[in-house]
mmCIF file of C-alpha atoms in Angstrom:
data_model
loop_
_atom_site.group_PDB
_atom_site.id
_atom_site.type_symbol
_atom_site.label_atom_id
_atom_site.label_comp_id
_atom_site.label_asym_id
_atom_site.label_seq_id
_atom_site.Cartn_x
_atom_site.Cartn_y
_atom_site.Cartn_z
ATOM 1 C CA SER A 489 13.220 -2.268 5.422
ATOM 2 C CA GLN A 490 10.684 0.466 4.906
ATOM 3 C CA GLN A 491 11.446 3.276 2.515
ATOM 4 C CA GLY A 492 9.230 6.038 3.886
ATOM 5 C CA GLU A 493 8.654 7.444 7.331
ATOM 6 C CA GLU A 494 5.698 9.704 8.055
ATOM 7 C CA ASP A 495 5.549 12.441 10.622
ATOM 8 C CA PRO A 496 3.618 12.953 12.827
ATOM 9 C CA GLN A 497 2.383 9.481 13.725
ATOM 10 C CA ALA A 498 -0.966 10.936 14.777
ATOM 11 C CA LEU A 499 -2.686 14.261 14.181
ATOM 12 C CA SER A 500 -5.958 15.586 15.564
ATOM 13 C CA ILE A 501 -7.558 18.756 14.187
ATOM 14 C CA GLN A 502 -10.903 20.539 14.096
ATOM 15 C CA GLU A 503 -13.076 20.379 11.017
ATOM 16 C CA GLY A 504 -12.225 23.203 8.636
ATOM 17 C CA GLU A 505 -8.558 23.383 9.661
ATOM 18 C CA ASN A 506 -5.708 22.345 7.404
ATOM 19 C CA ALA A 507 -3.765 19.128 8.002
ATOM 20 C CA THR A 508 -0.121 18.703 7.046
ATOM 21 C CA MET A 509 1.770 15.442 7.186
ATOM 22 C CA ASN A 510 5.331 14.777 6.139
ATOM 23 C CA CYS A 511 7.221 11.871 4.631
ATOM 24 C CA SER A 512 10.931 11.204 4.469
ATOM 25 C CA TYR A 513 12.550 8.503 2.379
ATOM 26 C CA LYS A 514 15.991 7.030 1.914
ATOM 27 C CA THR A 515 16.965 6.356 -1.703
ATOM 28 C CA SER A 516 16.629 7.849 -5.173
ATOM 29 C CA ILE A 517 13.114 7.617 -6.499
ATOM 30 C CA ASN A 518 11.181 7.890 -9.756
ATOM 31 C CA ASN A 519 8.073 9.144 -7.989
ATOM 32 C CA LEU A 520 6.264 9.277 -4.675
ATOM 33 C CA GLN A 521 2.648 8.390 -4.011
ATOM 34 C CA TRP A 522 0.215 9.143 -1.208
ATOM 35 C CA TYR A 523 -2.517 6.739 -0.130
ATOM 36 C CA ARG A 524 -5.420 6.934 2.323
ATOM 37 C CA GLN A 525 -6.722 4.047 4.401
ATOM 38 C CA ASN A 526 -10.057 4.212 6.178
ATOM 39 C CA SER A 527 -10.432 1.971 9.202
ATOM 40 C CA GLY A 528 -10.932 -1.650 8.185
ATOM 41 C CA ARG A 529 -10.512 -0.945 4.476
ATOM 42 C CA GLY A 530 -7.810 -1.178 1.831
ATOM 43 C CA LEU A 531 -5.580 1.653 0.706
ATOM 44 C CA VAL A 532 -6.853 4.156 -1.822
ATOM 45 C CA HIS A 533 -4.491 6.035 -4.121
ATOM 46 C CA LEU A 534 -4.656 9.822 -3.722
ATOM 47 C CA ILE A 535 -1.912 11.398 -5.778
ATOM 48 C CA LEU A 536 1.391 10.648 -7.510
ATOM 49 C CA ILE A 537 4.199 13.166 -7.865
ATOM 50 C CA ARG A 538 7.148 12.504 -10.151
ATOM 51 C CA SER A 539 10.743 13.133 -9.140
ATOM 52 C CA ASN A 540 11.019 16.090 -11.546
ATOM 53 C CA GLU A 541 7.935 17.799 -10.075
ATOM 54 C CA ARG A 542 8.004 20.040 -7.011
ATOM 55 C CA GLU A 543 4.305 20.517 -6.323
ATOM 56 C CA LYS A 544 1.041 18.960 -7.376
ATOM 57 C CA HIS A 545 -2.596 19.697 -6.594
ATOM 58 C CA SER A 546 -5.703 17.544 -6.657
ATOM 59 C CA GLY A 547 -8.871 19.101 -5.241
ATOM 60 C CA ARG A 548 -8.169 19.885 -1.570
ATOM 61 C CA LEU A 549 -4.858 18.027 -1.673
ATOM 62 C CA ARG A 550 -1.489 19.666 -2.199
ATOM 63 C CA VAL A 551 1.673 17.598 -2.363
ATOM 64 C CA THR A 552 5.221 18.896 -2.427
ATOM 65 C CA LEU A 553 8.409 16.996 -3.127
ATOM 66 C CA ASP A 554 11.976 17.991 -2.289
ATOM 67 C CA THR A 555 14.316 15.384 -3.735
ATOM 68 C CA SER A 556 17.388 17.128 -2.313
ATOM 69 C CA LYS A 557 16.017 16.576 1.200
ATOM 70 C CA LYS A 558 14.327 13.283 0.295
ATOM 71 C CA SER A 559 11.062 14.514 1.739
ATOM 72 C CA SER A 560 7.457 15.167 0.771
ATOM 73 C CA SER A 561 4.471 16.786 2.420
ATOM 74 C CA LEU A 562 0.728 16.267 2.010
ATOM 75 C CA LEU A 563 -1.551 19.191 2.822
ATOM 76 C CA ILE A 564 -5.306 18.670 3.154
ATOM 77 C CA THR A 565 -7.104 22.001 3.185
ATOM 78 C CA ALA A 566 -10.472 22.731 4.804
ATOM 79 C CA SER A 567 -10.583 19.308 6.424
ATOM 80 C CA ARG A 568 -13.809 17.367 6.859
ATOM 81 C CA ALA A 569 -14.801 14.619 9.276
ATOM 82 C CA ALA A 570 -14.734 12.231 6.306
ATOM 83 C CA ASP A 571 -10.983 12.884 5.952
ATOM 84 C CA THR A 572 -10.427 10.906 9.159
ATOM 85 C CA ALA A 573 -8.137 8.071 8.066
ATOM 86 C CA SER A 574 -4.519 6.931 7.993
ATOM 87 C CA TYR A 575 -2.311 8.408 5.297
ATOM 88 C CA PHE A 576 0.705 6.657 3.832
ATOM 89 C CA CYS A 577 3.468 7.748 1.525
ATOM 90 C CA ALA A 578 4.965 5.174 -0.821
ATOM 91 C CA THR A 579 8.092 5.332 -2.913
ATOM 92 C CA ASP A 580 9.769 3.189 -5.485
ATOM 93 C CA ASP A 581 13.483 2.518 -5.616
ATOM 94 C CA ARG A 582 15.026 3.760 -8.834
ATOM 95 C CA GLN A 583 17.750 1.120 -8.624
ATOM 96 C CA THR A 584 15.440 -1.915 -8.581
ATOM 97 C CA GLY A 585 13.419 -0.911 -11.613
ATOM 98 C CA ALA A 586 10.337 -2.940 -10.722
ATOM 99 C CA ASN A 587 6.938 -1.458 -9.935
ATOM 100 C CA ASN A 588 7.382 -2.173 -6.242
ATOM 101 C CA LEU A 589 6.435 0.336 -3.612
ATOM 102 C CA PHE A 590 7.821 0.838 -0.138
ATOM 103 C CA PHE A 591 5.280 2.164 2.331
ATOM 104 C CA GLY A 592 5.839 4.181 5.458
ATOM 105 C CA THR A 593 4.168 3.557 8.800
ATOM 106 C CA GLY A 594 1.513 6.196 8.202
ATOM 107 C CA THR A 595 -0.021 9.235 9.872
ATOM 108 C CA ARG A 596 -3.349 8.725 11.613
ATOM 109 C CA LEU A 597 -5.503 11.814 11.051
ATOM 110 C CA THR A 598 -8.568 12.516 13.174
ATOM 111 C CA VAL A 599 -10.835 15.387 12.118
ATOM 112 C CA ILE A 600 -13.171 16.430 14.911
ATOM 113 C CA PRO A 601 -16.597 17.708 13.743
ATOM 114 C CA ASN B 1207 -17.171 -2.122 -10.504
ATOM 115 C CA ALA B 1208 -15.623 -4.661 -8.112
ATOM 116 C CA GLY B 1209 -11.918 -3.706 -8.489
ATOM 117 C CA VAL B 1210 -9.836 -6.040 -6.310
ATOM 118 C CA THR B 1211 -11.722 -8.744 -4.406
ATOM 119 C CA GLN B 1212 -10.172 -10.729 -1.568
ATOM 120 C CA THR B 1213 -11.556 -13.824 0.111
ATOM 121 C CA PRO B 1214 -12.029 -14.639 2.896
ATOM 122 C CA LYS B 1215 -12.359 -11.395 4.861
ATOM 123 C CA PHE B 1216 -11.575 -13.065 8.202
ATOM 124 C CA GLN B 1217 -9.947 -16.355 9.159
ATOM 125 C CA VAL B 1218 -8.695 -18.011 12.333
ATOM 126 C CA LEU B 1219 -6.195 -20.841 12.013
ATOM 127 C CA LYS B 1220 -4.331 -23.079 14.387
ATOM 128 C CA THR B 1221 -0.561 -23.253 14.258
ATOM 129 C CA GLY B 1222 0.538 -25.673 11.551
ATOM 130 C CA GLN B 1223 -2.627 -25.460 9.474
ATOM 131 C CA SER B 1224 -2.475 -24.414 5.846
ATOM 132 C CA MET B 1225 -4.632 -21.996 3.940
ATOM 133 C CA THR B 1226 -4.863 -20.114 0.663
ATOM 134 C CA LEU B 1227 -5.883 -16.479 0.419
ATOM 135 C CA GLN B 1228 -7.610 -15.632 -2.825
ATOM 136 C CA CYS B 1229 -7.417 -12.417 -4.830
ATOM 137 C CA ALA B 1230 -9.047 -11.448 -8.119
ATOM 138 C CA GLN B 1231 -9.072 -8.178 -10.066
ATOM 139 C CA ASP B 1232 -11.347 -7.124 -12.902
ATOM 140 C CA MET B 1233 -9.351 -4.155 -14.202
ATOM 141 C CA ASN B 1234 -7.248 -6.131 -16.713
ATOM 142 C CA HIS B 1235 -4.105 -5.182 -14.786
ATOM 143 C CA ASN B 1236 -0.864 -6.981 -15.528
ATOM 144 C CA SER B 1237 0.814 -6.629 -12.139
ATOM 145 C CA MET B 1238 -0.433 -7.990 -8.814
ATOM 146 C CA TYR B 1239 0.962 -7.861 -5.281
ATOM 147 C CA TRP B 1240 0.551 -9.345 -1.825
ATOM 148 C CA TYR B 1241 1.317 -7.255 1.276
ATOM 149 C CA ARG B 1242 1.002 -7.768 4.984
ATOM 150 C CA GLN B 1243 0.176 -4.936 7.371
ATOM 151 C CA ASP B 1244 1.222 -5.136 11.003
ATOM 152 C CA PRO B 1245 0.758 -2.446 13.695
ATOM 153 C CA GLY B 1246 3.555 0.101 13.569
ATOM 154 C CA MET B 1247 5.183 -1.566 10.546
ATOM 155 C CA GLY B 1248 3.270 -0.180 7.611
ATOM 156 C CA LEU B 1249 2.789 -2.427 4.584
ATOM 157 C CA ARG B 1250 5.466 -4.898 3.594
ATOM 158 C CA LEU B 1251 5.601 -6.654 0.243
ATOM 159 C CA ILE B 1252 5.472 -10.452 0.415
ATOM 160 C CA TYR B 1253 5.408 -11.454 -3.271
ATOM 161 C CA TYR B 1254 4.514 -9.804 -6.530
ATOM 162 C CA SER B 1255 3.713 -10.839 -10.079
ATOM 163 C CA ALA B 1256 4.807 -8.370 -12.728
ATOM 164 C CA SER B 1257 2.823 -10.194 -15.399
ATOM 165 C CA GLU B 1258 0.929 -13.423 -15.942
ATOM 166 C CA GLY B 1259 3.281 -16.373 -15.546
ATOM 167 C CA THR B 1260 5.884 -14.604 -13.407
ATOM 168 C CA THR B 1261 6.268 -14.247 -9.658
ATOM 169 C CA ASP B 1262 9.026 -12.728 -7.539
ATOM 170 C CA LYS B 1263 9.859 -12.418 -3.867
ATOM 171 C CA GLY B 1264 9.326 -9.194 -2.031
ATOM 172 C CA GLU B 1265 10.647 -8.010 1.312
ATOM 173 C CA VAL B 1266 9.163 -10.748 3.547
ATOM 174 C CA PRO B 1267 8.535 -13.952 1.495
ATOM 175 C CA ASN B 1268 9.514 -16.601 4.061
ATOM 176 C CA GLY B 1269 6.644 -18.931 4.981
ATOM 177 C CA TYR B 1270 4.562 -18.024 1.937
ATOM 178 C CA ASN B 1271 4.025 -19.239 -1.610
ATOM 179 C CA VAL B 1272 2.076 -17.642 -4.438
ATOM 180 C CA SER B 1273 0.393 -18.661 -7.664
ATOM 181 C CA ARG B 1274 -0.552 -16.388 -10.543
ATOM 182 C CA LEU B 1275 -3.387 -18.564 -11.781
ATOM 183 C CA ASN B 1276 -4.246 -16.312 -14.735
ATOM 184 C CA LYS B 1277 -4.269 -12.598 -15.448
ATOM 185 C CA ARG B 1278 -7.126 -11.994 -13.001
ATOM 186 C CA GLU B 1279 -6.149 -14.154 -10.034
ATOM 187 C CA PHE B 1280 -3.187 -14.194 -7.658
ATOM 188 C CA SER B 1281 -3.304 -16.437 -4.582
ATOM 189 C CA LEU B 1282 -1.180 -16.511 -1.432
ATOM 190 C CA ARG B 1283 -0.619 -19.785 0.422
ATOM 191 C CA LEU B 1284 0.533 -20.404 3.969
ATOM 192 C CA GLU B 1285 1.752 -24.005 4.069
ATOM 193 C CA SER B 1286 2.227 -24.259 7.838
ATOM 194 C CA ALA B 1287 0.812 -21.244 9.643
ATOM 195 C CA ALA B 1288 2.751 -19.703 12.519
ATOM 196 C CA PRO B 1289 1.597 -17.111 15.109
ATOM 197 C CA SER B 1290 4.062 -14.613 13.564
ATOM 198 C CA GLN B 1291 1.912 -14.679 10.429
ATOM 199 C CA THR B 1292 -1.021 -13.138 12.274
ATOM 200 C CA SER B 1293 -1.625 -10.003 10.239
ATOM 201 C CA VAL B 1294 -3.876 -8.238 7.776
ATOM 202 C CA TYR B 1295 -3.110 -9.297 4.216
ATOM 203 C CA PHE B 1296 -3.758 -7.008 1.274
ATOM 204 C CA CYS B 1297 -3.775 -7.809 -2.415
ATOM 205 C CA ALA B 1298 -3.199 -5.036 -4.951
ATOM 206 C CA SER B 1299 -2.952 -4.651 -8.708
ATOM 207 C CA SER B 1300 -1.600 -2.101 -11.163
ATOM 208 C CA GLU B 1301 -0.990 -1.480 -14.835
ATOM 209 C CA ALA B 1302 2.404 -2.624 -16.017
ATOM 210 C CA LYS B 1303 3.001 0.148 -18.530
ATOM 211 C CA GLY B 1304 5.495 2.699 -17.372
ATOM 212 C CA ARG B 1305 7.007 2.899 -13.944
ATOM 213 C CA ASN B 1306 5.144 2.978 -10.712
ATOM 214 C CA GLN B 1307 1.540 3.231 -11.637
ATOM 215 C CA PRO B 1308 -0.966 3.638 -8.795
ATOM 216 C CA GLN B 1309 -1.867 0.424 -7.062
ATOM 217 C CA HIS B 1310 -5.454 -0.606 -6.385
ATOM 218 C CA PHE B 1311 -6.086 -2.485 -3.154
ATOM 219 C CA GLY B 1312 -8.629 -4.960 -1.897
ATOM 220 C CA ASP B 1313 -10.134 -4.601 1.565
ATOM 221 C CA GLY B 1314 -7.886 -7.198 3.123
ATOM 222 C CA THR B 1315 -8.017 -10.567 4.855
ATOM 223 C CA ARG B 1316 -7.675 -10.478 8.630
ATOM 224 C CA LEU B 1317 -5.837 -13.628 9.647
ATOM 225 C CA SER B 1318 -5.259 -14.832 13.204
ATOM 226 C CA ILE B 1319 -3.009 -17.783 13.972
ATOM 227 C CA LEU B 1320 -3.538 -19.353 17.388
#
């Protein structure tokens, strides 16, 4: 079964606006990762946040993690048309110990020029 | 810098046919993975190889076999293809040191089973 669930399933915004997508997961984790997938391509790693971190920034990306609520959010500021893609959160399972990730169903972001 | 290379990019099979999906990485990664991506289901792990010489089942291994040929190559075999195996298949790799390193993905193989 999948570990993460993203919300919303789809999001459409104007260029320059901010985009926020959320992820909820089920079990204890070591860290949470966000990936982007352009249409017809493989996933690209964006950012990793560890379970003892609450917020992390990378360029226009801001990720938060609330382990008490088992949730994370990805904020893309000043969006661009090139940000149009699907975004996935992925978590490990602290109990299994292997480097396996469980992916959510993704949020499809459309940025309108 | 090629990263993770998957072949073929597209394939159509008839039910019952067999085929091997190839994957190679040039990043000297120890761990490699095979996923399938279906609409509305996200990515699901089929098999993984934590290091050369080892393979383990993931979430959905039935109907598949894998071979870790060497450190660079990890293949996925469908012995008798079924329509339920119509999907997009992704190979990924990662460093083995530490827990949960980022995974690097190929661009996928789009497989249709008629």
